[in-house]
């Protein structure tokens, strides 16, 4: 056995390191690390980028020790359903332990990306002081910090290239944090502050942008008025990615033409977003660069037809479109004929809670785009009605789908023509789309659809289920099938203890499982935790029934989060969370 | 309780001009055919008399016709897409909509509500508005009393309003 791998020892470590440096994907490096002990040692010692999909899957100090040469780290915290307020705000995902370990063991860290983590101002302060060559800070869907923390980053990170706060919640404690970027700062390439609620001093921003001649991405928040946008664009005509601030102003032809020419001057513009409170009179100012756009995000823009369609139809080279359901079926038909290169489409509900909303966005729009856009592979679609026939058509048109997330707003809505469950429709999707990686199902669904998913969705990595299924078999089909499943999130389904216990070992092959408002009991959690020491079984009960340890086995579990880990039970659980 | 003269004609509403987005909805509401039962203000959690074991706590009946489910539909609330929220008043079948971003304080909001639901709709009550409370549903699905949190925090988290009798 030893002889077979002697060739690995023929070359000095540095040679293998150099070879491994050509492996860019984490999966490839992971595979190389499993070949033999030598390769494992050499690979991990030379690894520059590390991805931690669950911050609790490994202890920070262990990760830092195992991979001493890391320059870029991505760490993710809370479960996805935290985005929809299903996870208690004090659940965890704190970044301190990670930042402290990194400050200690990775002094040469250059890039840090957190997602759904709670990052305090102290953390930001520590980051600002600890890494001499810090270049990239990305806080996506994070919270726990304020603009004071941002001021520390601005002031101390001399070589900061990227500051990205996408969809984070930031307290406003320091009014002029932008002014903390020193005059000597010229390194900024990307700045995304669209999520900030407060005022951003546009004059200071203008001066900052002026001296950062390499700025490529600038996403403003709603406080930056149209008048100031002109100045910013004039100083950064090389921009590739622009998020506007407020996109309306009093009717002013001079402002319009200044804006129009400033935008036209940005010949490299590929990504456009923002459009807070859009005024129809100013929309045509962006027409000149529409044809060059590859990505358009109108997620927050309450523009209706016909102006909305007029804008999008000009964007003939669009790869990615995010839009509200104000586009309606007719608008999507126009997209299908204008945007032939479209790869990703997301349609969001403009009025998600209004049950009596008359709708002109139906399954027809989705079918139209599936027919007209041959490169479409990623779909997120909110609507209020669906048919199996439509889903079958989509499946037939687009076997290249890799991501299909359909949300029919009213739970358990059947096929509105036949009144049947949507089993056949979703089954067609998984059977036809052999490369499907991500799927969200909705509407009226029985266990049958899960049988199809379990059997056919061989590359599925993430599955979201809500208000679906008849009983335990539904979950059993999924857990006993779906060979590549990594993340499973379920809410309000009649799935109970049996499928969990029957498929306990499956759970160790996945990153995580979330189940809320299902039929799982405490007893099953206890059994599972006993049988699977490398899983953390976290039970969340917010109704204050008293300590879980005293509850009987048949006590129902409100929310359950199970994830694999080599770090053992975590020590920062709040009152409502119990690691069994 | 039959429909009272709560069918205030939209044209008389001061808010009409300011928010075209709200305007579009109001006609639909006036012509709404949803039969609405007497709205019941339901207490959430701490429902000690109904210890019925495992209940689907994530669904609740709402006045105004729709069901309210926590975290559904799965949209991120961190950025409000429209600042209009529905307002219902106990005993009045037709709801209204108010644009929170057009107000800068609780006082301003209460003034608007007073205009939307004029006193003659509930003449039987004495003490005028002292016998009413305004509540709101926050992003976590809990019903809170309007006025407890700072105004900025309120407009970020309020999903809908309900005026109830004390």
XYZ file of C-alpha atoms in Angstrom:
746
model
C 0.000 0.000 0.000
C 2.829 2.353 0.884
C 4.584 1.608 -2.401
C 1.654 2.740 -4.494
C 1.966 6.315 -3.361
C 5.726 6.620 -3.434
C 5.497 8.817 -6.449
C 3.830 11.428 -4.279
C 6.984 11.653 -2.173
C 9.237 11.962 -5.230
C 8.656 15.658 -5.496
C 9.282 18.206 -2.785
C 6.244 19.781 -1.163
C 6.671 23.024 -3.048
C 6.104 21.291 -6.349
C 2.801 19.849 -5.180
C 1.839 23.209 -3.745
C 2.451 24.757 -7.093
C 0.370 22.080 -8.794
C -2.449 22.583 -6.317
C -2.411 26.305 -6.928
C -4.068 25.557 -10.246
C -6.998 23.947 -8.494
C -9.349 26.828 -8.120
C -12.483 25.201 -6.812
C -12.861 24.148 -3.207
C -14.306 20.828 -4.332
C -11.163 20.034 -6.307
C -8.878 20.968 -3.465
C -10.988 18.898 -1.076
C -10.669 15.947 -3.423
C -6.896 16.349 -3.667
C -6.681 16.485 0.105
C -8.274 13.062 0.347
C -5.791 11.257 -1.888
C -3.176 10.529 0.713
C -1.762 11.937 3.918
C 1.024 13.793 2.191
C -1.307 15.518 -0.168
C -3.658 16.255 2.685
C -0.904 17.950 4.614
C 0.516 19.836 1.640
C -2.869 20.915 0.355
C -4.252 22.250 3.583
C -1.002 23.966 4.488
C -1.015 25.833 1.211
C -4.721 26.503 0.928
C -5.437 30.173 0.420
C -9.210 30.189 0.333
C -11.541 28.519 2.775
C -15.312 28.226 2.709
C -17.220 27.432 5.901
C -20.881 26.885 5.023
C -21.911 26.600 8.665
C -19.957 28.601 11.211
C -20.668 25.970 13.860
C -19.420 23.004 11.870
C -15.847 23.529 12.998
C -14.230 25.443 15.839
C -12.590 28.645 14.584
C -9.315 27.906 16.298
C -9.202 24.484 14.667
C -9.904 25.898 11.218
C -7.228 28.524 11.616
C -4.704 25.950 12.765
C -5.480 23.484 9.963
C -5.181 26.069 7.206
C -2.447 28.449 8.262
C -1.962 30.213 4.923
C -5.514 31.321 4.303
C -5.919 34.718 2.703
C -9.652 34.627 1.992
C -12.440 33.175 4.113
C -16.172 32.856 3.621
C -18.223 32.057 6.729
C -21.975 31.569 6.861
C -24.080 31.618 10.007
C -27.816 31.521 10.492
C -30.077 29.120 8.651
C -31.697 30.490 5.502
C -35.123 30.751 7.115
C -33.717 33.475 9.352
C -34.401 35.770 6.392
C -38.122 35.257 7.022
C -38.096 35.769 10.779
C -38.411 32.089 11.604
C -35.187 31.997 13.599
C -35.084 33.792 16.955
C -32.960 36.902 16.757
C -30.667 35.697 19.545
C -30.175 32.238 18.019
C -26.490 32.721 17.378
C -24.181 33.095 14.409
C -21.965 35.528 16.256
C -18.726 36.367 14.505
C -16.561 37.085 17.559
C -15.077 33.645 17.961
C -14.127 33.588 14.285
C -12.674 37.086 14.181
C -10.654 36.493 17.338
C -9.221 33.236 16.040
C -8.450 34.794 12.676
C -6.818 37.837 14.215
C -4.595 35.447 16.136
C -3.776 32.927 13.412
C -4.265 34.647 10.043
C -2.505 38.001 10.264
C -2.188 38.049 6.480
C -5.903 37.668 5.892
C -7.026 39.782 2.968
C -10.640 38.892 2.351
C -13.442 38.177 4.767
C -16.973 37.389 3.715
C -19.708 36.813 6.241
C -23.269 35.842 5.449
C -26.114 35.817 7.982
C -23.753 36.402 10.860
C -24.077 38.703 13.820
C -21.078 40.988 13.564
C -20.532 43.484 16.364
C -18.739 46.815 16.179
C -16.043 45.235 18.340
C -15.550 42.627 15.640
C -15.232 45.312 13.008
C -12.775 47.136 15.183
C -10.707 43.997 15.621
C -10.788 43.336 11.879
C -9.677 46.890 11.205
C -6.704 46.562 13.532
C -5.572 42.985 12.936
C -4.994 42.475 9.242
C -2.301 44.618 7.684
C -3.206 43.832 4.126
C -6.962 43.663 4.473
C -8.660 44.191 1.130
C -12.211 42.857 1.080
C -14.984 43.005 3.674
C -18.318 41.593 2.642
C -21.203 41.463 5.117
C -24.230 39.988 3.397
C -27.492 39.747 5.342
C -25.609 40.449 8.549
C -26.602 42.507 11.556
C -25.294 43.515 14.954
C -23.093 46.369 13.839
C -23.398 50.084 13.308
C -21.856 52.797 11.230
C -19.315 53.292 14.053
C -17.885 49.906 13.179
C -17.805 50.935 9.533
C -15.940 54.089 10.482
C -13.237 51.939 12.092
C -12.920 49.887 8.921
C -12.783 53.008 6.767
C -10.152 54.626 8.925
C -7.794 51.721 9.418
C -7.880 49.467 6.379
C -5.312 51.166 4.227
C -5.697 48.929 1.220
C -9.430 48.383 1.322
C -10.679 47.394 -2.095
C -14.163 46.221 -1.383
C -16.777 47.079 1.214
C -20.035 45.259 0.624
C -22.971 45.492 3.027
C -25.616 43.869 0.876
C -28.936 43.439 2.666
C -27.444 43.917 6.109
C -29.129 45.742 8.954
C -26.954 48.547 10.166
C -27.547 50.797 13.143
C -26.896 54.456 12.523
C -24.646 55.627 15.330
C -21.920 57.493 13.497
C -23.323 60.112 11.166
C -20.375 60.719 8.901
C -18.642 57.385 8.857
C -17.748 57.887 5.183
C -15.540 60.774 6.178
C -13.324 58.326 8.064
C -11.787 57.134 4.822
C -8.480 59.025 4.872
C -7.451 61.311 2.037
C -4.775 58.759 1.262
C -7.378 56.105 0.469
C -7.399 55.512 -3.261
C -7.815 51.772 -3.350
C -11.587 51.309 -3.378
C -12.892 49.222 -6.227
C -16.315 48.250 -4.888
C -18.628 49.985 -2.440
C -22.123 48.645 -1.747
C -23.962 50.664 0.891
C -27.445 50.301 -0.555
C -28.831 48.833 2.658
C -28.000 51.827 4.823
C -31.084 53.540 6.159
C -29.490 56.831 7.075
C -28.104 59.795 5.236
C -24.811 59.421 3.452
C -22.927 62.629 2.908
C -22.868 62.898 -0.852
C -20.094 65.517 -0.950
C -17.736 63.337 1.032
C -18.706 60.381 -1.098
C -17.953 62.401 -4.213
C -14.472 63.257 -2.966
C -13.846 59.629 -2.067
C -14.972 58.419 -5.475
C -12.850 61.060 -7.199
C -9.647 59.795 -5.687
C -10.459 56.124 -6.143
C -9.817 55.939 -9.845
C -10.349 52.168 -9.946
C -13.865 52.224 -8.566
C -15.975 49.762 -10.526
C -18.948 49.077 -8.271
C -20.917 51.788 -6.530
C -24.267 50.961 -4.964
C -25.797 53.934 -3.204
C -28.570 54.042 -0.668
C -31.888 55.781 -0.986
C -30.599 58.971 0.647
C -28.499 60.009 -2.333
C -30.675 62.270 -4.470
C -30.646 62.303 -8.233
C -28.841 65.624 -8.370
C -25.859 64.166 -6.526
C -25.864 61.024 -8.657
C -24.884 63.182 -11.608
C -21.753 64.386 -9.849
C -20.779 60.899 -8.803
C -21.165 59.483 -12.288
C -19.155 62.318 -13.779
C -16.313 61.436 -11.443
C -16.508 57.709 -12.100
C -17.326 57.139 -15.767
C -15.490 53.813 -15.611
C -18.214 52.310 -13.403
C -19.381 48.843 -14.328
C -21.906 48.362 -11.557
C -24.204 51.143 -10.394
C -26.889 51.147 -7.756
C -28.718 54.462 -7.910
C -30.118 56.229 -4.915
C -33.516 57.842 -4.998
C -34.564 57.955 -8.618
C -36.987 60.820 -8.611
C -36.907 64.575 -8.330
C -38.998 67.539 -9.250
C -39.517 67.934 -12.949
C -36.369 69.629 -14.172
C -35.331 69.307 -17.823
C -31.806 70.508 -17.069
C -31.338 67.853 -14.434
C -32.719 65.282 -16.820
C -30.257 66.107 -19.580
C -27.331 66.293 -17.157
C -28.303 62.914 -15.773
C -28.805 61.477 -19.225
C -25.373 62.536 -20.398
C -23.663 61.496 -17.158
C -25.140 58.024 -17.533
C -24.314 57.874 -21.222
C -20.739 58.681 -20.250
C -20.541 55.443 -18.296
C -19.832 53.256 -21.262
C -18.805 50.239 -19.198
C -22.007 49.984 -17.210
C -23.117 46.353 -17.034
C -25.063 46.117 -13.758
C -27.822 48.503 -12.782
C -29.865 48.504 -9.580
C -31.389 50.819 -6.985
C -34.217 52.917 -8.385
C -35.701 53.741 -4.998
C -38.981 55.634 -5.377
C -38.639 55.858 -9.131
C -40.110 58.814 -10.937
C -41.311 58.018 -14.417
C -39.959 61.231 -15.895
C -36.364 60.271 -15.163
C -36.408 56.670 -16.294
C -35.558 57.451 -19.921
C -32.279 58.937 -18.703
C -30.874 55.406 -18.478
C -32.002 54.296 -21.913
C -28.654 54.956 -23.553
C -26.814 52.270 -21.584
C -29.583 49.670 -21.573
C -28.181 47.714 -24.442
C -24.912 47.171 -22.615
C -26.535 45.910 -19.441
C -26.099 42.307 -18.438
C -27.785 42.603 -15.064
C -30.789 44.697 -14.037
C -32.178 44.705 -10.530
C -35.556 46.419 -10.215
C -36.411 44.503 -7.074
C -37.183 47.694 -5.171
C -38.512 49.747 -8.026
C -42.250 50.307 -7.997
C -42.389 50.982 -11.703
C -45.415 49.691 -13.533
C -46.206 48.981 -17.155
C -45.859 50.388 -19.743
C -42.749 52.201 -18.481
C -41.369 49.047 -16.931
C -41.581 47.038 -20.124
C -40.223 49.961 -22.142
C -37.126 49.966 -19.977
C -36.516 46.230 -19.927
C -37.176 45.700 -23.629
C -34.195 47.892 -24.411
C -31.907 45.628 -22.446
C -31.242 43.156 -25.192
C -28.138 41.691 -23.602
C -29.565 41.008 -20.195
C -28.354 37.875 -18.459
C -29.949 38.562 -15.113
C -33.270 40.283 -14.339
C -34.786 40.949 -10.922
C -38.170 42.585 -11.063
C -41.474 42.915 -9.222
C -44.665 41.256 -10.356
C -45.697 44.673 -11.634
C -44.169 43.468 -14.855
C -47.200 41.249 -15.313
C -47.602 38.513 -17.907
C -47.546 40.965 -20.782
C -44.215 42.317 -19.625
C -42.721 38.869 -19.367
C -43.887 38.108 -22.890
C -41.918 41.180 -23.959
C -38.905 39.962 -21.967
C -39.169 36.611 -23.709
C -38.875 38.292 -27.079
C -36.328 40.979 -26.199
C -33.928 39.349 -23.779
C -32.751 36.271 -25.585
C -29.632 35.893 -23.493
C -31.515 35.818 -20.219
C -30.111 33.274 -17.761
C -31.639 34.243 -14.457
C -35.072 35.658 -13.670
C -36.474 36.625 -10.285
C -39.997 37.973 -9.936
C -40.952 39.297 -6.508
C -44.393 40.110 -5.104
C -45.099 43.825 -4.904
C -47.784 43.313 -2.317
C -47.131 40.013 -0.600
C -49.677 40.335 2.196
C -52.676 41.644 0.326
C -54.832 38.588 -0.163
C -57.438 40.320 -2.299
C -54.939 41.653 -4.779
C -56.075 41.413 -8.400
C -53.228 39.870 -10.309
C -51.999 40.122 -13.832
C -48.971 37.969 -13.183
C -49.816 34.334 -13.589
C -48.293 31.100 -14.782
C -48.476 32.498 -18.319
C -45.582 34.842 -17.762
C -43.382 32.036 -16.545
C -44.304 29.843 -19.497
C -43.569 32.668 -21.926
C -40.096 33.242 -20.555
C -39.364 29.528 -20.466
C -40.217 29.335 -24.128
C -38.482 32.472 -25.324
C -35.244 32.421 -23.336
C -33.201 29.342 -24.258
C -30.429 30.080 -21.768
C -32.697 30.545 -18.808
C -31.452 28.294 -16.025
C -32.327 30.034 -12.776
C -35.837 31.044 -11.781
C -37.410 32.537 -8.670
C -41.089 33.241 -9.223
C -43.781 34.501 -6.882
C -47.319 34.238 -8.199
C -50.820 33.442 -7.073
C -51.882 30.694 -9.425
C -50.332 27.756 -11.220
C -51.269 24.725 -13.266
C -49.638 21.370 -13.813
C -49.849 22.029 -17.549
C -47.781 25.183 -17.179
C -45.142 23.394 -15.129
C -45.000 20.575 -17.640
C -44.451 23.109 -20.393
C -41.696 24.832 -18.434
C -40.042 21.469 -17.797
C -40.189 20.584 -21.466
C -38.931 23.979 -22.600
C -36.122 24.326 -20.108
C -34.417 21.043 -19.233
C -31.362 23.163 -18.498
C -32.843 24.611 -15.310
C -30.414 24.499 -12.382
C -32.457 26.518 -9.936
C -36.244 26.526 -9.801
C -37.977 28.272 -6.946
C -41.674 28.727 -7.244
C -43.674 30.390 -4.528
C -47.429 30.337 -4.895
C -48.414 32.873 -2.323
C -51.445 31.196 -0.818
C -50.357 27.919 0.841
C -51.761 24.652 -0.541
C -53.125 26.233 -3.684
C -54.083 23.531 -6.181
C -53.957 23.624 -9.969
C -56.568 26.317 -10.489
C -57.980 24.663 -13.599
C -58.185 21.050 -12.493
C -58.152 21.592 -8.723
C -55.584 18.805 -8.488
C -52.345 18.898 -6.532
C -49.311 20.177 -8.385
C -47.494 16.869 -8.031
C -47.297 16.102 -11.727
C -46.021 19.565 -12.547
C -43.127 19.537 -10.095
C -42.373 15.911 -10.907
C -41.961 16.915 -14.528
C -39.501 19.596 -13.469
C -37.250 17.221 -11.550
C -37.473 14.519 -14.170
C -36.664 16.820 -17.040
C -34.132 19.122 -15.423
C -31.378 16.685 -14.683
C -28.946 19.334 -13.456
C -31.310 20.888 -10.969
C -29.327 22.064 -7.913
C -31.905 24.073 -6.071
C -35.668 23.625 -5.797
C -38.436 25.296 -3.810
C -41.903 23.803 -4.084
C -45.256 25.299 -3.166
C -48.959 24.898 -3.746
C -50.984 21.812 -2.979
C -48.639 18.827 -2.907
C -48.969 15.239 -1.733
C -46.271 12.721 -0.862
C -46.169 11.712 -4.528
C -44.131 14.733 -5.527
C -41.520 13.849 -2.936
C -41.307 10.366 -4.363
C -40.399 11.900 -7.725
C -37.954 14.343 -6.195
C -36.239 11.637 -4.176
C -35.934 9.427 -7.207
C -35.032 11.947 -9.905
C -33.305 14.925 -8.350
C -29.854 13.415 -8.337
C -27.914 16.651 -8.265
C -30.248 18.557 -6.028
C -28.326 20.332 -3.292
C -30.930 22.515 -1.679
C -34.638 21.859 -1.218
C -37.253 24.102 0.404
C -40.663 22.743 1.321
C -43.614 24.534 2.909
C -47.209 23.475 3.632
C -46.845 20.269 1.664
C -47.075 16.500 1.940
C -49.418 14.027 3.589
C -47.245 12.335 6.181
C -43.968 10.722 7.079
C -43.431 9.085 3.699
C -42.928 12.446 2.051
C -39.848 13.174 4.123
C -38.690 9.602 3.865
C -38.651 9.791 0.071
C -36.436 12.854 0.210
C -34.001 11.624 2.815
C -33.660 8.202 1.253
C -33.168 9.684 -2.217
C -31.606 12.959 -3.361
C -28.045 11.687 -3.369
C -26.412 15.117 -3.287
C -28.722 16.898 -0.902
C -26.894 19.401 1.273
C -29.531 21.667 2.712
C -33.119 20.823 3.476
C -35.511 23.341 4.970
C -39.087 22.459 5.809
C -41.920 24.350 7.447
C -45.502 23.451 8.250
C -45.473 19.923 6.890
C -46.905 16.789 8.548
C -43.505 15.090 8.759
C -42.718 13.330 12.006
C -40.192 11.246 13.859
C -40.027 8.090 11.769
C -38.368 9.402 8.601
C -35.802 11.265 10.669
C -34.822 8.236 12.678
C -34.899 5.931 9.682
C -32.550 8.182 7.763
C -30.308 9.382 10.550
C -27.103 8.626 8.702
C -28.259 10.691 5.744
C -28.196 13.744 7.965
C -24.449 13.455 8.365
C -24.008 13.700 4.605
C -25.847 17.018 4.592
C -24.867 20.437 5.842
C -28.094 21.072 7.664
C -31.776 20.323 8.129
C -34.371 22.814 9.323
C -37.851 21.743 10.325
C -40.423 24.041 11.868
C -44.096 23.519 12.669
C -43.879 19.868 11.694
C -44.717 16.813 13.797
C -41.405 15.982 15.378
C -41.241 15.107 19.054
C -38.559 15.669 21.631
C -38.126 11.930 22.059
C -37.043 11.514 18.454
C -34.559 14.346 18.854
C -33.103 12.672 21.897
C -32.760 9.378 20.046
C -31.189 11.079 17.083
C -28.716 12.994 19.197
C -27.712 9.812 21.033
C -27.215 7.874 17.822
C -25.368 10.592 15.911
C -22.637 12.242 17.960
C -21.391 14.226 14.982
C -24.682 16.014 14.592
C -25.845 18.947 16.636
C -29.553 18.556 17.210
C -30.887 21.945 18.217
C -34.417 22.319 19.410
C -35.893 25.802 19.460
C -38.916 26.345 21.648
C -39.994 29.915 22.099
C -43.279 29.354 23.872
C -41.614 29.141 27.244
C -42.773 25.756 28.387
C -39.992 25.399 30.874
C -36.619 23.714 30.508
C -36.649 21.138 27.743
C -34.669 18.688 29.796
C -37.692 18.187 32.011
C -40.159 17.700 29.168
C -41.451 14.256 28.245
C -40.545 12.465 25.021
C -43.873 13.206 23.398
C -43.385 16.939 23.788
C -43.751 18.506 20.334
C -40.827 20.380 18.891
C -41.590 23.788 17.367
C -38.398 24.276 15.463
C -35.565 21.915 14.809
C -32.148 22.628 13.335
C -29.786 19.739 12.769
C -26.311 20.148 11.320
C -23.171 18.137 11.100
C -20.204 19.358 13.031
C -16.823 18.353 14.322
C -16.954 21.024 16.961
C -19.454 19.399 19.287
C -22.355 21.301 20.869
C -21.927 25.024 20.740
C -21.554 27.077 23.877
C -23.427 30.183 22.851
C -26.997 28.925 22.681
C -29.612 31.345 23.998
C -32.440 30.395 26.349
C -34.802 29.247 23.657
C -32.317 26.919 21.967
C -31.418 23.536 23.399
C -28.764 21.266 21.990
C -29.989 17.799 22.743
C -72.850 44.385 12.748
C -73.964 45.672 9.407
C -71.922 47.934 7.227
C -72.170 51.420 8.509
C -71.438 54.573 6.590
C -67.840 53.611 6.590
C -67.935 53.674 2.828
C -66.259 57.049 2.830
C -65.945 58.006 -0.805
C -62.327 57.894 -1.905
C -62.546 61.331 -3.453
C -62.883 62.886 -0.073
C -59.645 61.397 1.176
C -56.726 63.795 1.513
C -54.279 60.980 1.032
C -55.423 60.305 -2.517
C -53.071 62.694 -4.268
C -49.991 61.836 -2.336
C -49.752 58.197 -2.944
C -50.820 56.831 -6.277
C -49.851 53.402 -5.168
C -52.307 53.418 -2.313
C -54.933 54.934 -4.565
C -54.941 51.998 -6.904
C -55.824 49.677 -4.102
C -58.660 51.650 -2.574
C -61.107 51.235 -5.396
C -60.563 47.536 -5.227
C -61.302 47.540 -1.562
C -64.508 49.483 -1.953
C -65.705 46.976 -4.495
C -64.287 44.088 -2.536
C -66.597 41.181 -2.361
C -64.919 39.423 0.482
C -67.461 38.775 3.145
C -65.772 39.669 6.353
C -66.924 38.265 9.620
C -66.822 40.286 12.799
C -63.152 40.849 13.327
C -61.869 39.239 16.469
C -58.702 40.482 17.996
C -56.858 37.308 18.770
C -54.235 37.099 21.444
C -51.034 35.436 20.310
C -48.912 33.094 22.438
C -49.610 33.341 26.200
C -52.931 31.743 25.413
C -53.023 29.915 28.677
C -56.606 28.661 28.533
C -56.024 26.719 25.365
C -53.321 24.304 26.264
C -54.213 22.096 23.397
C -50.810 20.539 22.970
C -49.332 20.864 19.557
C -51.203 23.420 17.495
C -50.356 24.964 14.214
C -49.292 28.170 15.832
C -48.036 29.623 12.637
C -51.469 30.338 11.194
C -53.978 32.819 12.452
C -57.187 34.332 11.323
C -57.103 37.963 10.565
C -59.798 40.543 10.199
C -59.870 41.844 6.673
C -60.183 38.425 5.092
C -56.641 37.168 4.713
C -54.715 34.684 6.792
C -51.580 35.797 8.537
C -48.712 33.347 8.623
C -45.375 34.132 10.201
C -42.571 34.336 7.681
C -44.824 33.757 4.705
C -44.572 34.439 1.840
C -40.814 34.061 2.030
C -39.770 37.606 1.233
C -37.144 39.520 3.132
C -38.689 42.354 5.039
C -35.463 44.191 5.605
C -36.318 46.625 2.872
C -39.927 47.613 2.647
C -41.036 47.717 -0.943
C -44.080 49.783 -0.344
C -44.722 51.753 2.780
C -48.480 51.332 2.495
C -50.049 49.262 5.220
C -53.611 48.118 5.576
C -55.693 49.599 8.364
C -58.765 47.900 9.704
C -61.067 49.121 12.375
C -62.980 46.812 14.604
C -66.507 46.524 13.391
C -65.864 48.067 10.012
C -65.747 45.658 7.141
C -63.916 47.830 4.649
C -60.268 48.376 5.390
C -58.185 51.327 4.285
C -54.572 51.803 3.409
C -52.161 54.331 4.787
C -48.734 55.298 3.486
C -46.479 55.384 6.519
C -43.653 57.124 4.708
C -45.817 60.228 4.310
C -45.918 60.661 8.068
C -43.123 61.714 10.350
C -44.583 60.959 13.748
C -47.249 59.046 15.602
C -49.217 62.259 15.907
C -49.356 62.649 12.158
C -50.389 59.024 11.758
C -53.183 59.301 14.314
C -54.447 62.392 12.553
C -54.661 60.494 9.305
C -56.412 57.604 10.989
C -58.890 59.991 12.547
C -59.610 61.352 9.090
C -59.966 57.889 7.619
C -62.296 56.616 10.301
C -64.388 59.618 11.298
C -66.220 59.662 14.567
C -69.719 59.210 13.194
C -68.910 55.604 12.415
C -69.024 54.706 16.029
C -71.306 57.244 17.629
C -72.412 54.873 20.341
C -69.058 55.123 22.024
C -68.591 58.050 24.278
C -65.239 59.526 25.107
C -64.380 59.658 21.407
C -61.018 58.224 20.584
C -59.993 57.676 24.154
C -61.773 54.367 24.067
C -59.820 53.116 21.082
C -56.379 51.670 20.768
C -54.304 51.366 17.656
C -52.333 48.188 17.313
C -49.975 46.914 14.647
C -48.584 43.617 13.510
C -44.812 43.569 13.426
C -42.494 41.602 11.186
C -42.487 38.694 13.607
C -46.256 38.397 13.511
C -46.801 39.800 16.984
C -49.477 42.389 17.725
C -48.168 45.431 19.527
C -49.555 48.709 20.735
C -48.730 51.559 18.419
C -46.554 54.148 20.092
C -44.245 52.005 22.188
C -41.205 52.007 19.948
C -39.450 54.922 18.256
C -41.217 56.061 15.108
C -38.409 54.945 12.768
C -38.419 51.451 14.195
C -42.189 51.338 13.930
C -42.411 52.166 10.237
C -39.782 49.571 9.457
C -41.553 46.757 11.195
C -45.273 47.489 10.942
C -47.056 45.213 8.484
C -50.630 46.217 9.169
C -52.694 48.252 11.618
C -55.811 47.549 13.562
C -57.925 49.945 15.594
C -59.653 48.195 18.450
C -61.983 49.110 21.230
C -60.543 49.070 24.698
